PDB file of C-alpha atoms in Angstrom:
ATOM      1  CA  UNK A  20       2.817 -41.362  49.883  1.00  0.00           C
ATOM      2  CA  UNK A  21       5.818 -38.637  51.266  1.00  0.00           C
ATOM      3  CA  UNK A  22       7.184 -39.358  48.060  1.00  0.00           C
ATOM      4  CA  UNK A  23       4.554 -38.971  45.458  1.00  0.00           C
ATOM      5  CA  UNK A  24       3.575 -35.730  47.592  1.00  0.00           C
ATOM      6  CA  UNK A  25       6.740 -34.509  47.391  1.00  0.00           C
ATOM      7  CA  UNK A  26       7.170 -35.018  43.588  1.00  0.00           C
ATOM      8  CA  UNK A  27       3.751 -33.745  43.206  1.00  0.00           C
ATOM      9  CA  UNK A  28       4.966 -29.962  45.006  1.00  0.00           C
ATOM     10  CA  UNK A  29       8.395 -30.460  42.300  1.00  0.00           C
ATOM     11  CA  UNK A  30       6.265 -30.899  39.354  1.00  0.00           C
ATOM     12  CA  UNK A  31       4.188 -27.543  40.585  1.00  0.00           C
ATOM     13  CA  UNK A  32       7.212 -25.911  41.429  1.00  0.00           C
ATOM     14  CA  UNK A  33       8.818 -26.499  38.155  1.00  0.00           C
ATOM     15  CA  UNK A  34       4.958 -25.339  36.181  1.00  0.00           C
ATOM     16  CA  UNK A  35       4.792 -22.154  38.161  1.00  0.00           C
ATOM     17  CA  UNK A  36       7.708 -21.043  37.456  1.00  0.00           C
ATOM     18  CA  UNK A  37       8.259 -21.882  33.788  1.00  0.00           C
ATOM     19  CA  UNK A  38       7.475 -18.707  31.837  1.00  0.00           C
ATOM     20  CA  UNK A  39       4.017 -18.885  30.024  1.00  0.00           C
ATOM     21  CA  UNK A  40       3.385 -17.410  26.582  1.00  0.00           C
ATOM     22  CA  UNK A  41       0.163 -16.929  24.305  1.00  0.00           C
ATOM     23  CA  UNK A  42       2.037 -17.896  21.047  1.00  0.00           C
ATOM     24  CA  UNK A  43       5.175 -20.042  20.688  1.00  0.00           C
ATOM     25  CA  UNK A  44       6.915 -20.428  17.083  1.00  0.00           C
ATOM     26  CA  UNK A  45       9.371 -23.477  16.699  1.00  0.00           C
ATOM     27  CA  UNK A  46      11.232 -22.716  13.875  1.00  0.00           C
ATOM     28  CA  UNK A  47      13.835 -24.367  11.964  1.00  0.00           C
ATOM     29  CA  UNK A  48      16.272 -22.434   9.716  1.00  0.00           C
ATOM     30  CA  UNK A  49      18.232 -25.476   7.676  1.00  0.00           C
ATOM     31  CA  UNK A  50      21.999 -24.395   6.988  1.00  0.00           C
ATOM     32  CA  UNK A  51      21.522 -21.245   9.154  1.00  0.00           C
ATOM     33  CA  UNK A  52      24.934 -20.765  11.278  1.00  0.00           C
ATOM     34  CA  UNK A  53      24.811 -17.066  11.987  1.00  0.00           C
ATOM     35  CA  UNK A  54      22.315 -14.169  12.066  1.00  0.00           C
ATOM     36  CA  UNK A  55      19.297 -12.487  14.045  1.00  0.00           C
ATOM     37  CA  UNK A  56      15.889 -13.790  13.303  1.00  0.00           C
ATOM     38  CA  UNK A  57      12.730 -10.958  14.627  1.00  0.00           C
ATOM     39  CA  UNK A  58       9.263 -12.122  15.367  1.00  0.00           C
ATOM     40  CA  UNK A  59       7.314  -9.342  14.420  1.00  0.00           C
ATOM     41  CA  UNK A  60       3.709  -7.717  13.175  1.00  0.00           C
ATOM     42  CA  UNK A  61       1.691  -4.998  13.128  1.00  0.00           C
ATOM     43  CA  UNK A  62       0.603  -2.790  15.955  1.00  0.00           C
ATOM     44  CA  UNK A  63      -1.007   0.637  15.400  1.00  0.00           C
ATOM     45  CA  UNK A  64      -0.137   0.950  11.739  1.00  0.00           C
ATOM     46  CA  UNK A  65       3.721   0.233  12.337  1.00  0.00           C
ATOM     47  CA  UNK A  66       5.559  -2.883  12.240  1.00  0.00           C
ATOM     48  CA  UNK A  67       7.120  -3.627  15.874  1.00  0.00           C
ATOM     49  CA  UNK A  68       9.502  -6.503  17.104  1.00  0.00           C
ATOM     50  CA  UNK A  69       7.926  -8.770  19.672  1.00  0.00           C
ATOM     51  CA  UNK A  70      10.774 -11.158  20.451  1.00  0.00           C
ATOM     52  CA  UNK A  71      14.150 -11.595  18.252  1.00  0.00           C
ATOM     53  CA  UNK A  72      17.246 -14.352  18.940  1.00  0.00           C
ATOM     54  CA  UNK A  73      20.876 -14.433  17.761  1.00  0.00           C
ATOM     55  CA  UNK A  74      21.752 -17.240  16.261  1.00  0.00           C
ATOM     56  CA  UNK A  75      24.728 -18.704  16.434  1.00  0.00           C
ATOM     57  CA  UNK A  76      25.347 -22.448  15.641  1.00  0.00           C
ATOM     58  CA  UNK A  77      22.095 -23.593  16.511  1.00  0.00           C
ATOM     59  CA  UNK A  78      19.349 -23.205  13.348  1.00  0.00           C
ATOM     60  CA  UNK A  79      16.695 -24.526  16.148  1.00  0.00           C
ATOM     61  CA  UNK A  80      15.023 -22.143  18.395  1.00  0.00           C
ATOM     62  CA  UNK A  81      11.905 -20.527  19.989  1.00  0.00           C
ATOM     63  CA  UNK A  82      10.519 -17.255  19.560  1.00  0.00           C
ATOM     64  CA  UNK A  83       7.392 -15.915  21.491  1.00  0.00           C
ATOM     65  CA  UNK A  84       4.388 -13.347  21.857  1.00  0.00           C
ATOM     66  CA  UNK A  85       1.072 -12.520  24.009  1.00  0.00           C
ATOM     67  CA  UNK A  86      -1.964 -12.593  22.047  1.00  0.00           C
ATOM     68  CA  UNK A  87      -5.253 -11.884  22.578  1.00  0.00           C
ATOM     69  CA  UNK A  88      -6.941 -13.187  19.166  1.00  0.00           C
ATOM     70  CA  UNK A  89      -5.715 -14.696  16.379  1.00  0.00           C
ATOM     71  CA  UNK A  90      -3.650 -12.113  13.901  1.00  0.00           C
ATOM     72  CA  UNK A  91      -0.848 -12.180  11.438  1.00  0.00           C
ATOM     73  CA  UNK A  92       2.661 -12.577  11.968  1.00  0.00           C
ATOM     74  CA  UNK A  93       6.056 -12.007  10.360  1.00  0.00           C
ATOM     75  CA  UNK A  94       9.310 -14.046  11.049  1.00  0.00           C
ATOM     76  CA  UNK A  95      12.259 -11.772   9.595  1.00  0.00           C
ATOM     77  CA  UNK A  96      15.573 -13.114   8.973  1.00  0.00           C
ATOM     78  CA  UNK A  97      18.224 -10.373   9.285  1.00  0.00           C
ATOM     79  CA  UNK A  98      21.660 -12.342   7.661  1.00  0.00           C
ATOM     80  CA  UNK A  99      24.089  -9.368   8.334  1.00  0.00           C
ATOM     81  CA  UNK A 100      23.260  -7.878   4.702  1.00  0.00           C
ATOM     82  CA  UNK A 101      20.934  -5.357   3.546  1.00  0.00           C
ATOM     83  CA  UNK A 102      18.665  -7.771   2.690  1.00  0.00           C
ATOM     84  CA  UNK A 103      15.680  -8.604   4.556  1.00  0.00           C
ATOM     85  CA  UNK A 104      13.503 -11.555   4.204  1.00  0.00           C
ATOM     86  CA  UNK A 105      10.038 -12.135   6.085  1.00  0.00           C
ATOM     87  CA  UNK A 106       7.758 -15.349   6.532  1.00  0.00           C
ATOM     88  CA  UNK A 107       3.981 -14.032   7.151  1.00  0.00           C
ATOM     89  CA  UNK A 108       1.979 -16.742   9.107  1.00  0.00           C
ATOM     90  CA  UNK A 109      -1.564 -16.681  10.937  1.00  0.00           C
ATOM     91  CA  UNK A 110      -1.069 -17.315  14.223  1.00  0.00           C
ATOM     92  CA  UNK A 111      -3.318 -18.612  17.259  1.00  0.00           C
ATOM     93  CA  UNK A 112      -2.785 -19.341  20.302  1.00  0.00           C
ATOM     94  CA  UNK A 113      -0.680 -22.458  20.809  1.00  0.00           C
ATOM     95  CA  UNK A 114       2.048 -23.425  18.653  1.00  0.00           C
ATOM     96  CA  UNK A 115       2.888 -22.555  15.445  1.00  0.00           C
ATOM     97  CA  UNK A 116       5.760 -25.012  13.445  1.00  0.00           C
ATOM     98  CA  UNK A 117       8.274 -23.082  10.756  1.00  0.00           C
ATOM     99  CA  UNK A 118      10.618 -25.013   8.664  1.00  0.00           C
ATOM    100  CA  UNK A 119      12.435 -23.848   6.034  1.00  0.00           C
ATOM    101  CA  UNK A 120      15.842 -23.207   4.727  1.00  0.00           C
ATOM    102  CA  UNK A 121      18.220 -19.882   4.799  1.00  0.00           C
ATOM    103  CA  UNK A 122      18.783 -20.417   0.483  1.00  0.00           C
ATOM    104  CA  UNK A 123      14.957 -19.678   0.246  1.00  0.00           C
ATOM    105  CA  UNK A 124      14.140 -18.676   3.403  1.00  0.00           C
ATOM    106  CA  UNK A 125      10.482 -17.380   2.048  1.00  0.00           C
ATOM    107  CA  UNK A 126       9.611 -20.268  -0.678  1.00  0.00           C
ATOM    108  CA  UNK A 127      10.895 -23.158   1.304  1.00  0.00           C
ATOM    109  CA  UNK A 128       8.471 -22.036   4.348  1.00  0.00           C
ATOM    110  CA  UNK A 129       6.201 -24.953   5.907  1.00  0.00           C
ATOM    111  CA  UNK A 130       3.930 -23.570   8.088  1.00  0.00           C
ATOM    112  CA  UNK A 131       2.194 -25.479  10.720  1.00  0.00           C
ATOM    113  CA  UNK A 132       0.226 -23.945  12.840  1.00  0.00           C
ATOM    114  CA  UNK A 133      -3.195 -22.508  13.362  1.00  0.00           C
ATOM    115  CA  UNK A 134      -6.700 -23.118  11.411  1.00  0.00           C
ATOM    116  CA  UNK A 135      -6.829 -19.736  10.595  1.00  0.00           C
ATOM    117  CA  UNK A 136      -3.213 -20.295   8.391  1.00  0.00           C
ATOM    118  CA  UNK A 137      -4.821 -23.416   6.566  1.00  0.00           C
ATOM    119  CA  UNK A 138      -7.842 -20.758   5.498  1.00  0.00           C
ATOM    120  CA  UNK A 139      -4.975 -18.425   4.409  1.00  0.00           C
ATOM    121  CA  UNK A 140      -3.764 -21.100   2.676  1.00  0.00           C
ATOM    122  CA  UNK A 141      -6.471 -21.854   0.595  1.00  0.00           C
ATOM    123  CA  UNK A 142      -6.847 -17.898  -0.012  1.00  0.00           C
ATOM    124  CA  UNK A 143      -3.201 -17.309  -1.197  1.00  0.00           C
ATOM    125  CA  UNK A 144      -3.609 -20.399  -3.651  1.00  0.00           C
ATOM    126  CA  UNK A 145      -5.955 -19.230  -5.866  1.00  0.00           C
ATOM    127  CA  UNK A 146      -4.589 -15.406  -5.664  1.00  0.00           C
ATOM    128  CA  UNK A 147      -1.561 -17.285  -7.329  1.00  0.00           C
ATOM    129  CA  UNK A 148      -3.070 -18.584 -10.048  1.00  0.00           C
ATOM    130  CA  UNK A 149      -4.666 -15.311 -10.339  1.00  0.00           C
ATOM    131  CA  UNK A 150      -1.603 -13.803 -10.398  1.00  0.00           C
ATOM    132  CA  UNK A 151       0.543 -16.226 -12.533  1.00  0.00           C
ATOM    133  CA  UNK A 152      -2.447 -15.391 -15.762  1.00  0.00           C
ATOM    134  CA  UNK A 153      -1.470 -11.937 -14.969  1.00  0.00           C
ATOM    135  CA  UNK A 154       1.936 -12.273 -15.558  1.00  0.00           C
ATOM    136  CA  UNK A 155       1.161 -14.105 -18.681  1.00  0.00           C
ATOM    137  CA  UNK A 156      -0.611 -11.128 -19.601  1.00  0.00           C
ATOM    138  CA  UNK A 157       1.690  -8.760 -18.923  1.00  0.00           C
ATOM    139  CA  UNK A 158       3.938 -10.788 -21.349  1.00  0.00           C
ATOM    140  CA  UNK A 159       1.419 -11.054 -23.807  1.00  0.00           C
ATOM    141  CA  UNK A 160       0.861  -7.461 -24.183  1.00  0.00           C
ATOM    142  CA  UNK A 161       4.254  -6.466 -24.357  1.00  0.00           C
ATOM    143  CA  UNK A 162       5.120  -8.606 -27.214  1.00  0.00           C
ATOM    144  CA  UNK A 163       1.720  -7.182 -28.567  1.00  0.00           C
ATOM    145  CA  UNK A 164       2.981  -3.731 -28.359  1.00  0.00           C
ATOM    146  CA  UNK A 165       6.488  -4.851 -29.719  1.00  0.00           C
ATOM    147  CA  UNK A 166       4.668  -6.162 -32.891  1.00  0.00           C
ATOM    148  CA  UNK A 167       2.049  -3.079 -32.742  1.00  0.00           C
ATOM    149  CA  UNK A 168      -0.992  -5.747 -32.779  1.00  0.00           C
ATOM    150  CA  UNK A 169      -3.427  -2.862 -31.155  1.00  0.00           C
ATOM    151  CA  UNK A 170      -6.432  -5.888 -31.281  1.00  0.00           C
ATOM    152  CA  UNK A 171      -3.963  -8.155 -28.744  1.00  0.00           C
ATOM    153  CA  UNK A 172      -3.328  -4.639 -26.884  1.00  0.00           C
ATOM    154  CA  UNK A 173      -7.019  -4.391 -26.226  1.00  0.00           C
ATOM    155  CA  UNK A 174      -7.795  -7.726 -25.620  1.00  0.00           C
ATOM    156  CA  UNK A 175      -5.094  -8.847 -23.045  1.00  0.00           C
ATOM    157  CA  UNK A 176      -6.128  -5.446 -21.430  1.00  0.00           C
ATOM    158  CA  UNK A 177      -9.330  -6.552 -21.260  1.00  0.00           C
ATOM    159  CA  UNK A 178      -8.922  -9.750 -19.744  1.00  0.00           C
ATOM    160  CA  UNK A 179      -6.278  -8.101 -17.037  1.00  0.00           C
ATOM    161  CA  UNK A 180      -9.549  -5.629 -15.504  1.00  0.00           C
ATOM    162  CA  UNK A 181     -11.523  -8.969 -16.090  1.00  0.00           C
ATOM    163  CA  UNK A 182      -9.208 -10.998 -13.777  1.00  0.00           C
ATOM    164  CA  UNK A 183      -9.140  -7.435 -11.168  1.00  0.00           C
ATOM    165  CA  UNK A 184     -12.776  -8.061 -10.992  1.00  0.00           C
ATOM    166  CA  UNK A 185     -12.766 -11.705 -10.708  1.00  0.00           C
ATOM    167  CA  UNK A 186     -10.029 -11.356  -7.495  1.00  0.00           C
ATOM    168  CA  UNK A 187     -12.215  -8.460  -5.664  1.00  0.00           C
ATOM    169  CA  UNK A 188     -15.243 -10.772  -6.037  1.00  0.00           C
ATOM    170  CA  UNK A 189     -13.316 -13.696  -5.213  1.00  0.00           C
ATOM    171  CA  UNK A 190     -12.269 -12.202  -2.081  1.00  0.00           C
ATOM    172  CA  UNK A 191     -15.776 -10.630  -1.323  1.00  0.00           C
ATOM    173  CA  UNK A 192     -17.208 -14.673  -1.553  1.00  0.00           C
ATOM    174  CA  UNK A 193     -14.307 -15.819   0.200  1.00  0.00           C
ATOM    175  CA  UNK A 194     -14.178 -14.074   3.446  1.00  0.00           C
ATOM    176  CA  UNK A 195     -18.943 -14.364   3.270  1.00  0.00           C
ATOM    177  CA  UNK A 196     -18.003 -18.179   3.412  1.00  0.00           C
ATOM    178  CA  UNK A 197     -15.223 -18.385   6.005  1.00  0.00           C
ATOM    179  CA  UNK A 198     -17.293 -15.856   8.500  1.00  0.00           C
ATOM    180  CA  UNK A 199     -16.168 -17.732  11.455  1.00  0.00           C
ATOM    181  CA  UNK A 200     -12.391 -17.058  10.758  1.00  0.00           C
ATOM    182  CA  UNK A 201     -10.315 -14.329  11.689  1.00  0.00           C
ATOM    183  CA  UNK A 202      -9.330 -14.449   7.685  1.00  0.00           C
ATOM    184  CA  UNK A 203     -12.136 -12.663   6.662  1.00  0.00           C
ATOM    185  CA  UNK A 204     -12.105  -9.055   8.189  1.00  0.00           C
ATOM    186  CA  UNK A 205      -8.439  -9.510   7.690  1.00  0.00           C
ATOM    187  CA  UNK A 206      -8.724  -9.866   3.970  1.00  0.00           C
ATOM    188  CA  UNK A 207     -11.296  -7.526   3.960  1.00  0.00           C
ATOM    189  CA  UNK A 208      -8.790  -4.714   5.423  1.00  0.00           C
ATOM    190  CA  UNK A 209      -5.668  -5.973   3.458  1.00  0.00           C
ATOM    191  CA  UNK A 210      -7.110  -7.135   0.388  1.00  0.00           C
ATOM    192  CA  UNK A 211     -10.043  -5.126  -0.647  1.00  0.00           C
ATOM    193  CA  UNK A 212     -10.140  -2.142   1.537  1.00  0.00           C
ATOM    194  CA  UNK A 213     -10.589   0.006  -1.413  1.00  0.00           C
ATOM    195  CA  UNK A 214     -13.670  -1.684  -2.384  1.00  0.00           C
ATOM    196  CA  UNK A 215     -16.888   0.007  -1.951  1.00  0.00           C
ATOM    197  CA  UNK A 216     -18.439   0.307   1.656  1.00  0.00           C
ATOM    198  CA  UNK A 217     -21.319  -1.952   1.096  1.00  0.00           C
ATOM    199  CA  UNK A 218     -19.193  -4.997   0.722  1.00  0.00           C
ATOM    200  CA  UNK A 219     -17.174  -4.565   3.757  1.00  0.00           C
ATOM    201  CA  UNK A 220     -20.051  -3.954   5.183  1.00  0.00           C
ATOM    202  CA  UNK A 221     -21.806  -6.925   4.123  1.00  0.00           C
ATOM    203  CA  UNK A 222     -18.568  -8.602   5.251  1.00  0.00           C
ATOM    204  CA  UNK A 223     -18.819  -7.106   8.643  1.00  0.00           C
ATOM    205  CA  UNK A 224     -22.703  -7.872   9.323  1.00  0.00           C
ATOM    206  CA  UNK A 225     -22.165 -11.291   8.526  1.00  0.00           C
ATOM    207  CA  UNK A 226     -19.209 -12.375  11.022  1.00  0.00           C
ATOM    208  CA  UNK A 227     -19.750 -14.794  14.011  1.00  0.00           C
ATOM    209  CA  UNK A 228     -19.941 -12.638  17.625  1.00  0.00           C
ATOM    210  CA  UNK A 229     -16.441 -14.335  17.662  1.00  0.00           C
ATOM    211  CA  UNK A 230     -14.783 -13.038  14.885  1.00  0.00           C
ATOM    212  CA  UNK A 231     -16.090  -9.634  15.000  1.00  0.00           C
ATOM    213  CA  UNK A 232     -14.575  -9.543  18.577  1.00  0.00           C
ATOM    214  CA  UNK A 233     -11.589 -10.253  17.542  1.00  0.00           C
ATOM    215  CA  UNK A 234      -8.696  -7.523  16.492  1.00  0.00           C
ATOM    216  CA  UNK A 235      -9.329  -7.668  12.915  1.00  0.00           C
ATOM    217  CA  UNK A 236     -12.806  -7.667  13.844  1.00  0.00           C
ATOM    218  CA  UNK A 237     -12.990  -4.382  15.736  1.00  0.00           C
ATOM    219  CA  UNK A 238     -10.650  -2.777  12.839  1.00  0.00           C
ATOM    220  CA  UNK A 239     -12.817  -3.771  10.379  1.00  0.00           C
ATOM    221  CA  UNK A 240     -15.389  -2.033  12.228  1.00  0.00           C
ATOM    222  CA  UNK A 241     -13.609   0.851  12.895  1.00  0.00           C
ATOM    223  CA  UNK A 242     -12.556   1.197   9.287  1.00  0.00           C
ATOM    224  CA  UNK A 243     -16.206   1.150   8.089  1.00  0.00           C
ATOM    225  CA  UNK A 244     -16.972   3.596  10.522  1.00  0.00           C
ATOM    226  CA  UNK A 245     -14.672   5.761   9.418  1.00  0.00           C
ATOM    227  CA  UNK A 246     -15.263   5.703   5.857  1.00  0.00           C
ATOM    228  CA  UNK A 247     -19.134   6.319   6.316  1.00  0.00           C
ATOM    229  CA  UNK A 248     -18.172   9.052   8.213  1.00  0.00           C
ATOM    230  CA  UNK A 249     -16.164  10.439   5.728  1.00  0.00           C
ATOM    231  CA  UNK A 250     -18.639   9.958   2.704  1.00  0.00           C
ATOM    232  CA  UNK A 251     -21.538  11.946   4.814  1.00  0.00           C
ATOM    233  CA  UNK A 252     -22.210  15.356   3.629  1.00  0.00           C
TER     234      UNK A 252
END
């Protein structure tokens, strides 16, 4: 019994004082020898560091943060040139798995994490094949004004404002059905926060108690606020 009791105060010992944090972020930079990684996002309109390492031999590590709700996250990778590179993720509290490589330190990203990244997921997915039809048009209505074919001109301009529509109601839909995510007011202040007041309103309304009490939540808010009370007379 002395000697369960005694490993019993060890194992306390040991909890107490390990260091707690909100959020930790395992990543894994493959073929990464050198260089200073920054766990970062967004506080009061400007970008701030929340824990960094210096790497050196060792492309295995922990980075960490408080949090009070879930919110969006950026893993820099600073490789002693003047080029930057960032991971975003969506980040809960917990853990949150990166893997990836230092040749394509953004594309080769697997993020495992949160539910509120696997929404994001499913969000960026369809904005890039949104996108990619874009860039086909783009193409298409260069070669169009190369060959001066003002009916292609008109039509692949067309269909570009078509597909602007399509994303803004896309996104509108999107966040209405994922209401009890931290996504939606998110996408609602990155994505469409140019779109007019009713539908971020609509967005806001329809929230869970939740989600609206989250940070993105209370910005969305705060944002619709403001604009109302710039549009009054």
């Amino acid at each position: 019994m002395k000697k369960i009791s005694v490993l019993l105060v060890l194992v306390l010992m040991f909890s107490c004082g390990k260091e707690q944090h909100d959020l930790t972020v395992k990543t894994s930079i493959k073929g990464l020898k050198k260089g200073t990684v920054y766990l970062k996002k967004v506080k009061d309109t400007a970008l701030v560091t929340v824990d960094s390492i210096v790497v050196n031999g060792n492309s295995e590590f922990e980075l960490h943060s408080d949090l009070e709700s879930p919110e969006v996250f950026f893993l820099y990778l600073d490789k002693n040139s003047k080029e930057n590179d960032r991971i975003s993720f969506f980040a809960d509290k917990g853990i949150t798995e990166i893997n990836t490589t230092l040749k394509n330190f953004v594309f080769d990203a697997k993020i495992n994490g949160s539910a509120q990244q696997k929404t994001w997921d499913e969000y960026k997915l369809m904005m890039s094949r949104f996108n990619e039809r874009n860039l086909d048009l783009i193409k298409e209505n260069f070669e169009a004004q190369k060959n001066g074919d003002t009916s292609k001109i008109k039509s692949t301009q067309k269909e570009s404002d078509n597909i602007l529509k399509r994303k803004y109601l896309y996104t509108v839909n999107f966040a209405l059905n994922h209401k009890d995510s931290e996504v939606a007011p998110y996408l609602a202040l990155t994505e469409i926060y140019n779109a007019q007041v009713k539908y971020l309103d609509t967005i806001s309304n329809s929230l869970t108690p939740k989600v609206k009490d989250s940070k993105y939540g209370k910005e969305l808010q705060s944002f619709i606020k403001t604009i109302k009370n710039t549009e009054q007379p």
